[in-house]
Short mmCIF file of C-alpha atoms in Angstrom, two decimals:
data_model
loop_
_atom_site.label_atom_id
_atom_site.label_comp_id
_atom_site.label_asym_id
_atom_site.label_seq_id
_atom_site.Cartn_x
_atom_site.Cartn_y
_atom_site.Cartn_z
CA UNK X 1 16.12 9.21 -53.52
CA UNK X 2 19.25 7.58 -52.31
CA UNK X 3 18.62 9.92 -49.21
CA UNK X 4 15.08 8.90 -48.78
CA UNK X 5 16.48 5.52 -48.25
CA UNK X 6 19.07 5.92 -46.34
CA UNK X 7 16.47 7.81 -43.90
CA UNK X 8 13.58 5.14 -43.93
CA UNK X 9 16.38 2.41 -43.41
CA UNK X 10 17.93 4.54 -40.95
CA UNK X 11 14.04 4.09 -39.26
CA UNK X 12 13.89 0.56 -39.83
CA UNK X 13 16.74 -0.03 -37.69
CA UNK X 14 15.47 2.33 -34.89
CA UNK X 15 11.97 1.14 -34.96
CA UNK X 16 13.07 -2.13 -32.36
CA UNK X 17 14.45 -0.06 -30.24
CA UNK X 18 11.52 2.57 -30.40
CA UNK X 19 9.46 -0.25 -29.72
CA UNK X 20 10.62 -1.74 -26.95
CA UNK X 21 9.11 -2.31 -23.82
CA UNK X 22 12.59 -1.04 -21.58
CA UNK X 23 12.43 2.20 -23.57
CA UNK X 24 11.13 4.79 -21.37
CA UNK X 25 7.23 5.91 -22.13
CA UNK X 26 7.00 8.58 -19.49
CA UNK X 27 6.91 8.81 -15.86
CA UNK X 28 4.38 7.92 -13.24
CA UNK X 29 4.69 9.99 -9.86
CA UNK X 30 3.13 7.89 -6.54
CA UNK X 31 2.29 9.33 -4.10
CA UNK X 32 2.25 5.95 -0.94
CA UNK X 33 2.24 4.33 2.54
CA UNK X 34 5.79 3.44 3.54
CA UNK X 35 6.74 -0.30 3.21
CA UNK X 36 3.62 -1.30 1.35
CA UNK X 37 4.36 -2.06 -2.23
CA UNK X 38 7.12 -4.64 -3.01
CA UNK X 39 9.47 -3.16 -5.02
CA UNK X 40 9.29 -6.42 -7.46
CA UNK X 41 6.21 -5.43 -8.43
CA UNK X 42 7.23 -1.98 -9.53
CA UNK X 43 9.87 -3.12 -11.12
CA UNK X 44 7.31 -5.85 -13.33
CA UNK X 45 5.33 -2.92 -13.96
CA UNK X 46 8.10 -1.01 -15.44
CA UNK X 47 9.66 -3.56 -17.60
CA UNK X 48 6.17 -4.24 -18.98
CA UNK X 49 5.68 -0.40 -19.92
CA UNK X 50 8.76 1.10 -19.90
CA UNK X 51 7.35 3.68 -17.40
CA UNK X 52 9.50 4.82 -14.73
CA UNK X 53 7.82 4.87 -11.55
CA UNK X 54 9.10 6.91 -8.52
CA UNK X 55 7.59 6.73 -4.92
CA UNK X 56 7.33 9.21 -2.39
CA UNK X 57 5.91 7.69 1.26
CA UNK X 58 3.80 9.20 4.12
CA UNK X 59 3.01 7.30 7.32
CA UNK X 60 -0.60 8.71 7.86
CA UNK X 61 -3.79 9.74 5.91
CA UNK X 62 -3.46 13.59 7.41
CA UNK X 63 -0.22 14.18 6.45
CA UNK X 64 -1.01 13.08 3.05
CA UNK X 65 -3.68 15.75 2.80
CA UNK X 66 -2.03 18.31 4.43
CA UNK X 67 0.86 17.38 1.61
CA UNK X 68 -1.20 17.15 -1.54
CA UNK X 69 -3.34 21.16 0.09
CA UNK X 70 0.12 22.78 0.77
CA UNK X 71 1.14 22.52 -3.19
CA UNK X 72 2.07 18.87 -3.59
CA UNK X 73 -1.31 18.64 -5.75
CA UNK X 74 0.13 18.26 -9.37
CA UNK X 75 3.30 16.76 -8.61
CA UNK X 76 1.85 13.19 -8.28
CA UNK X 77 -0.86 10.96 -10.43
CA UNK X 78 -1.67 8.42 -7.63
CA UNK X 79 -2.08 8.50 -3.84
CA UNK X 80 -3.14 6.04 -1.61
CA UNK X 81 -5.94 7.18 0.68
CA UNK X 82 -8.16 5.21 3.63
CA UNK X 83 -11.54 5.22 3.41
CA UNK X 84 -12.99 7.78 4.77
CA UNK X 85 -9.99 9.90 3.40
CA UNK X 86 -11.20 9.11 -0.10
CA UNK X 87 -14.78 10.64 0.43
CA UNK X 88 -12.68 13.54 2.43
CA UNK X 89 -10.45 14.63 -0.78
CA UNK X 90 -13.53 13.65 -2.92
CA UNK X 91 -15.66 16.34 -1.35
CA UNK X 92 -12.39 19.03 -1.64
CA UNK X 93 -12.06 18.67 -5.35
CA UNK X 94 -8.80 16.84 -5.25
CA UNK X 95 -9.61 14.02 -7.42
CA UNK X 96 -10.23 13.23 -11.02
CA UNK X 97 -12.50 10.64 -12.05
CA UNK X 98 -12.03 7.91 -14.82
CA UNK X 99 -14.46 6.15 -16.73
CA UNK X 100 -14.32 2.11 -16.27
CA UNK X 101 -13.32 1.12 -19.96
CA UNK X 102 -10.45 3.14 -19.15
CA UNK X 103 -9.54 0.05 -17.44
CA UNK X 104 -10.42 -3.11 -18.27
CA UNK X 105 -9.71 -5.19 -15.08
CA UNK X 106 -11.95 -2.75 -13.69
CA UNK X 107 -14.27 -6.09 -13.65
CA UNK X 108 -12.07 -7.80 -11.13
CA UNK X 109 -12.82 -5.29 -8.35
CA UNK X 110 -14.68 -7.26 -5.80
CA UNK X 111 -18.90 -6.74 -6.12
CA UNK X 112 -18.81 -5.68 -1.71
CA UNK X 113 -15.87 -3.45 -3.07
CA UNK X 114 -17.19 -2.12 -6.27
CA UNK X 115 -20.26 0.74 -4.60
CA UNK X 116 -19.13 2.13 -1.46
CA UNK X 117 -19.84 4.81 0.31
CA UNK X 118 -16.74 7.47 0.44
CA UNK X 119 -16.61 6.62 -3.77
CA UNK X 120 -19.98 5.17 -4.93
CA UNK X 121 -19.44 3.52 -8.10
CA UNK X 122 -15.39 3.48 -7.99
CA UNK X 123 -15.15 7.16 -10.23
CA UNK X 124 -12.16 8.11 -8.75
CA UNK X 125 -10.64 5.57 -7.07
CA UNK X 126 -9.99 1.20 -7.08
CA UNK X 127 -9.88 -0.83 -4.22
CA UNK X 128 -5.67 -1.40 -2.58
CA UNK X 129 -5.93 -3.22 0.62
CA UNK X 130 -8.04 -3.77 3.28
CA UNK X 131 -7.17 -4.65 6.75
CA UNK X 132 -7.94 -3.82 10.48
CA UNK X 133 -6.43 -1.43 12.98
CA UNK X 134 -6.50 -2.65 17.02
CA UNK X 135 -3.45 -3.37 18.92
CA UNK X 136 -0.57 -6.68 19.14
CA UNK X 137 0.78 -7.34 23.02
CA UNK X 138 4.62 -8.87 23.79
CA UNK X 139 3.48 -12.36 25.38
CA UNK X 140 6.71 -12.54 27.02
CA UNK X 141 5.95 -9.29 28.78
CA UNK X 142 2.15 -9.58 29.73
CA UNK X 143 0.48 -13.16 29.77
CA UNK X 144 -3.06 -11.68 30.98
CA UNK X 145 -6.37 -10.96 29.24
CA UNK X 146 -6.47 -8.50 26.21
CA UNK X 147 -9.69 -8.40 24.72
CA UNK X 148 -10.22 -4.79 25.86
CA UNK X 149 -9.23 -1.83 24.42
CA UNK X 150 -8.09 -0.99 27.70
CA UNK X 151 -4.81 -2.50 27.44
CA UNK X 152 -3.90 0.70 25.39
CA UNK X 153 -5.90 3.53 27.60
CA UNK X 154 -5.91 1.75 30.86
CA UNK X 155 -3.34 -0.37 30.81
CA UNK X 156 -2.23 -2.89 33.34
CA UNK X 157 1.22 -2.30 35.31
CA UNK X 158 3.34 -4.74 33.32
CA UNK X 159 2.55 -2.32 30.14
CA UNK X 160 2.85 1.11 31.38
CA UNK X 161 5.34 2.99 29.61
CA UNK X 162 6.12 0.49 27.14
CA UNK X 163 2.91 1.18 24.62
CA UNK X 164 3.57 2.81 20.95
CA UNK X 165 0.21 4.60 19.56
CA UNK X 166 -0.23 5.19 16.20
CA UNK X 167 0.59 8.63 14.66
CA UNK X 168 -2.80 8.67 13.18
CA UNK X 169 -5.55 10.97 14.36
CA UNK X 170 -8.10 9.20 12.67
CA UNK X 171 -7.15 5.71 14.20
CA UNK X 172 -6.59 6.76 17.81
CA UNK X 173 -9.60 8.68 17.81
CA UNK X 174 -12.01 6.06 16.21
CA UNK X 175 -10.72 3.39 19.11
CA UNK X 176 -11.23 5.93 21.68
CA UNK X 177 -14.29 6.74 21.08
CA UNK X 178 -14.80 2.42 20.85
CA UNK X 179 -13.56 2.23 23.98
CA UNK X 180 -15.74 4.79 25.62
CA UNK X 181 -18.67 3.65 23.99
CA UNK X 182 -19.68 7.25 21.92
CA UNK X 183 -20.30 7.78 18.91
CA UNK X 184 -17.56 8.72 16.14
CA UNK X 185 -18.45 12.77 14.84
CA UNK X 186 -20.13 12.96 18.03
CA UNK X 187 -21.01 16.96 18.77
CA UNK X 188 -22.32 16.34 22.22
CA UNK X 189 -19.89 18.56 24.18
CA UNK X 190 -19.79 16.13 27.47
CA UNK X 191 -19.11 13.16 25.34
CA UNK X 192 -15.88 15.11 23.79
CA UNK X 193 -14.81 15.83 26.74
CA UNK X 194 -14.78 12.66 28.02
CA UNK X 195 -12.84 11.98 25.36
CA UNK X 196 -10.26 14.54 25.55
CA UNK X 197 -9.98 13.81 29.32
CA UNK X 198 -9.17 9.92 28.88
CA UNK X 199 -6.71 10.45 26.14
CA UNK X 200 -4.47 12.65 27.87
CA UNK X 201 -4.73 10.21 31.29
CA UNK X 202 -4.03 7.55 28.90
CA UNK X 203 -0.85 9.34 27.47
CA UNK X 204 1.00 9.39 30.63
CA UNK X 205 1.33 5.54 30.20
CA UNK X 206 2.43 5.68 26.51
CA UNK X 207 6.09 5.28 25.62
CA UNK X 208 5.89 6.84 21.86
CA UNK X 209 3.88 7.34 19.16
CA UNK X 210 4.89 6.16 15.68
CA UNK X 211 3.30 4.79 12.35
CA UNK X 212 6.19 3.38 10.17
CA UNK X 213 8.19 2.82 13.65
CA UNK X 214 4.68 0.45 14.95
CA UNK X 215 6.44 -3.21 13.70
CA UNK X 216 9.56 -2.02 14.38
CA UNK X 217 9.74 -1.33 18.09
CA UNK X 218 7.30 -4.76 19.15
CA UNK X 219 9.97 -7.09 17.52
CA UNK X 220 12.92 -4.57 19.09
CA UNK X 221 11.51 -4.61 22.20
CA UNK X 222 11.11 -1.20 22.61
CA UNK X 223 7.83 -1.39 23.07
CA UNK X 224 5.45 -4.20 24.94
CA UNK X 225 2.06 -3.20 23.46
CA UNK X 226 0.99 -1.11 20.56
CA UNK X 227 -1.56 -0.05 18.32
CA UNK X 228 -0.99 -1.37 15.44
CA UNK X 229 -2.44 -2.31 11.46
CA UNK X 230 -3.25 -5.94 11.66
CA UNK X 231 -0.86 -7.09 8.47
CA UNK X 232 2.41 -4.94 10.59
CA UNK X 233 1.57 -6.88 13.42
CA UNK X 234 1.41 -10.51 11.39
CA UNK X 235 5.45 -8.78 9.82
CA UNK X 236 6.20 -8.38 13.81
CA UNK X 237 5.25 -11.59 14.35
CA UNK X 238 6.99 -13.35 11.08
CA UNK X 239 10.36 -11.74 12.20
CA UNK X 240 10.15 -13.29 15.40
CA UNK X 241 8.46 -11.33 17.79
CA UNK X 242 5.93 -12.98 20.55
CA UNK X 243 3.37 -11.16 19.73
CA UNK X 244 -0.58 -11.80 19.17
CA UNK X 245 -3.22 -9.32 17.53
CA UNK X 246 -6.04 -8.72 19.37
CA UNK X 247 -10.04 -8.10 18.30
CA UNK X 248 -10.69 -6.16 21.06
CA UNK X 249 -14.86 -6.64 22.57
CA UNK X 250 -15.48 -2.70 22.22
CA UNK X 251 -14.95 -2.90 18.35
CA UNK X 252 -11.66 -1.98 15.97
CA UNK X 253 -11.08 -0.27 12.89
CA UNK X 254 -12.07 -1.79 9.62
CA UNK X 255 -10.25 0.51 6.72
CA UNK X 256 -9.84 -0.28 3.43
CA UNK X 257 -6.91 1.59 1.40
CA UNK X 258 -7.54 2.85 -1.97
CA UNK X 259 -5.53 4.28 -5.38
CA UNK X 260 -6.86 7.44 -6.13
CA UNK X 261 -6.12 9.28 -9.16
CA UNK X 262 -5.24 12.92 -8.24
CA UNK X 263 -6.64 16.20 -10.07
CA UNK X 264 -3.88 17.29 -12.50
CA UNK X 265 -1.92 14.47 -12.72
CA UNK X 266 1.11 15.69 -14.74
CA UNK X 267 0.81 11.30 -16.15
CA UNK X 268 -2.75 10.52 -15.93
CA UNK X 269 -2.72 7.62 -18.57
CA UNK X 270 0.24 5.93 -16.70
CA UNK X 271 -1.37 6.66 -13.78
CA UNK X 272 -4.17 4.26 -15.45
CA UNK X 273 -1.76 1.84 -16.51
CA UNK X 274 -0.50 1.23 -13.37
CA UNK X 275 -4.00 1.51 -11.00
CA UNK X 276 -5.41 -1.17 -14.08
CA UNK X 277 -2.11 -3.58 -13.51
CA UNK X 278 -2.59 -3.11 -9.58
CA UNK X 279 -6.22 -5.02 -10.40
CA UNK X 280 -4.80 -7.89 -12.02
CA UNK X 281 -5.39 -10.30 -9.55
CA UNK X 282 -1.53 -11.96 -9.59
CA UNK X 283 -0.51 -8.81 -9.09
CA UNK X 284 -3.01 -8.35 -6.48
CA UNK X 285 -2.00 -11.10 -4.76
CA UNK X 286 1.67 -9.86 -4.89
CA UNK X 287 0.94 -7.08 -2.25
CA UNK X 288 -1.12 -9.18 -0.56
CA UNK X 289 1.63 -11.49 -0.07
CA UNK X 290 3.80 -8.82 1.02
CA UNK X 291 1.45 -6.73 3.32
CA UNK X 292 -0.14 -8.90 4.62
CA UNK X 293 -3.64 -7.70 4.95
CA UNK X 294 -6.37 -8.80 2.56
CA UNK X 295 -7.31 -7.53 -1.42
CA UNK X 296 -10.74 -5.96 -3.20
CA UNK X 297 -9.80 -8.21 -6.19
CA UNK X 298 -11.64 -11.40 -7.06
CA UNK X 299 -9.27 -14.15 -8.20
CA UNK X 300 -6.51 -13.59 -6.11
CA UNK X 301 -6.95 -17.15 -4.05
CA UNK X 302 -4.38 -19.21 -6.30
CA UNK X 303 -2.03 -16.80 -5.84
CA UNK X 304 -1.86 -16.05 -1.99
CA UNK X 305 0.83 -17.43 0.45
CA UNK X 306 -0.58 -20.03 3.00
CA UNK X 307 0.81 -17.59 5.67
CA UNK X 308 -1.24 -14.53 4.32
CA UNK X 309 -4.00 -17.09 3.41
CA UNK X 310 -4.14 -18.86 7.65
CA UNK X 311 -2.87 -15.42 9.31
CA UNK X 312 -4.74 -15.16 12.53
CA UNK X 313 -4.35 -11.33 12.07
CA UNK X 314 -6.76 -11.45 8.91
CA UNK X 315 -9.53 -13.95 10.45
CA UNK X 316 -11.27 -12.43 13.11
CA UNK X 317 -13.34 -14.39 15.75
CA UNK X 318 -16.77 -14.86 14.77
CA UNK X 319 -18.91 -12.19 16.10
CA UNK X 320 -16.03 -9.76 16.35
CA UNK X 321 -17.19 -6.09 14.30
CA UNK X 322 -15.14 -3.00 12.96
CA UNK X 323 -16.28 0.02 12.13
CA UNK X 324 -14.76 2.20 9.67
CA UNK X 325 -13.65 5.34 10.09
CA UNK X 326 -16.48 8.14 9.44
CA UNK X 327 -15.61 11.41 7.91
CA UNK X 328 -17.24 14.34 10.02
CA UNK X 329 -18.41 17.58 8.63
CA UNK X 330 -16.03 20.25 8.51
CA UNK X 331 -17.84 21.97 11.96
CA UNK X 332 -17.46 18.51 14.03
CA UNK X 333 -13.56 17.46 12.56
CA UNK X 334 -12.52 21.26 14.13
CA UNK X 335 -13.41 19.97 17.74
CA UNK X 336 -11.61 16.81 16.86
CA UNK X 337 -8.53 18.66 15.42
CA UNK X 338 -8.39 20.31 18.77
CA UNK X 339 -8.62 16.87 20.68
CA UNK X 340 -5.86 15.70 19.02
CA UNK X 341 -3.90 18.92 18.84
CA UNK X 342 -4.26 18.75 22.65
CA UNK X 343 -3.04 15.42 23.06
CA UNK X 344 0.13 15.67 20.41
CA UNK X 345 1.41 19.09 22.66
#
């Protein structure tokens, strides 16, 4: 008996300690964008759960999939996917699918967020961000009209040589094809070609290309134009660079980012926790705030940062249309792999 006791008050005195919310309660492996999560936000979602959270970046869509298809699959609960990357992975089995009272701030996803096309219904995936993909000019450097996508493919003088391009097939494809006026997954050989052809006349007047690098070298200097995602530029601009975002006439990329959750992921109900606490709408609001692009969650208004809330990078002129990015069937993406394999030689 006296053992007995000495056990369940041996319990007792644990049970605080079992209990509380810094004890760890498992792991949760992400799988993100570089510089796109403030780390305060992790580190509120941890304290809450006790769930340690490590993050692993890539700095484009490909590369993630490439990643996750060359064994990474199983080593991470989350990724963060565009669009048409969603309905991609979707259609190649690498997602698993949750049921929305797994969640309950599933509600707060946006209604023009909630059924869309690459994930109809939200089964394997919430909304992240959503945002726009053109290009940001040095107005020290060039004063001149840029409402054409030409100031990245036919640039004027001032520019040439100083112009970073994204290390994203699916962006610098998607505004090529803008600029010439073709269709995106377009199988008409003459149109590719055309493509193809102004690409590589357009590379001889790029300096670099580069993803995480795109804010970086516009408020360096090492660069004087660039493609660029609309909330990097509005970062560019906040650490003192002369720069202004353009909505170019031909049409830009819309994209909206997603949390997926991945087939076998070694944490799936942390991986829950955490895509559920992403759709509070404070917490919402908290990337927003540090991104700088725009969220799929309603109620996120009180919580936004006049300079997210007036950024001229996240209010396009009236008129002005994206497009997203489409996914082509697996016949059509092998002539653009080889566009782009071309161009990257």
């Amino acid at each position: 008996m006296k053992r007995l006791l000495a056990l369940t008050a041996l319990v007792t005195g644990l049970l605080p300690f079992i209990a509380s919310p810094g004890m760890a309660e498992g792991q949760l492996k992400v799988y993100h964008w570089f510089e796109y999560i403030p780390q305060e936000l992790v580190d509120k979602f941890e304290a809450e759960t006790g769930i340690d959270v490590t993050i692993d970046t890539y700095d484009s869509n490909e590369a993630m999939l490439a990643s996750l298809k060359a064994g990474k699959l199983g080593q991470y609960d989350v990724a963060v996917p565009g669009d048409y990357m969603v309905q991609i992975m979707r259609g190649e089995g690498l997602l698993d699918s949750y049921k929305p009272e797994e969640m309950p701030n599933f509600k707060n996803i946006a209604p023009e967020w909630l059924d869309v096309p690459f994930d109809p219904g939200r089964q394997h995936s919430i909304p992240y961000q959503w945002g726009s993909t053109a290009f940001s000019v040095n107005r020290n450097v060039y004063k001149g009209d840029i409402s054409s996508l030409a100031i990245i493919f036919n640039p004027p003088e001032e520019l040439k040589g100083k112009i970073n391009v994204l290390d994203s097939q699916g962006e610098v494809l998607a505004l090529g094809s803008l600029y010439l006026g073709i269709p995106q997954c377009t199988q008409d050989r003459e149109q590719l070609k055309s493509l193809n052809d102004m690409l590589l006349a357009a590379k001889a007047n790029w300096a670099s290309f580069g993803s995480d690098t795109a804010k970086d070298v516009l408020v360096s200097g090492d660069a004087a134009a660039g493609m660029i995602y609309n909330g990097f530029s509005a970062k560019a601009r906040a650490e003192g660079a002369n720069v202004e975002y353009a909505f170019p006439k031909e049409g830009y990329v819309v994209w909206m980012d997603n949390m997926v959750l991945l087939k076998d992921a070694p944490n799936r109900a942390n991986a829950l926790k955490f895509m559920n606490f992403l759709l509070d709408p404070q917490n919402a609001a908290a990337v927003t705030n540090y991104a700088a692009y725009n969220s799929g969650v309603t109620g996120v208004e009180p919580f936004l940062s006049d300079a997210v809330r007036n950024s001229p990078e996240n209010n396009p002129p009236k008129g002005q249309k994206g497009e997203f990015i489409q996914a082509c069937d697996q016949e059509t993406q092998k002539l653009y792999d080889a566009i782009w394999t071309n161009l990257k030689k």
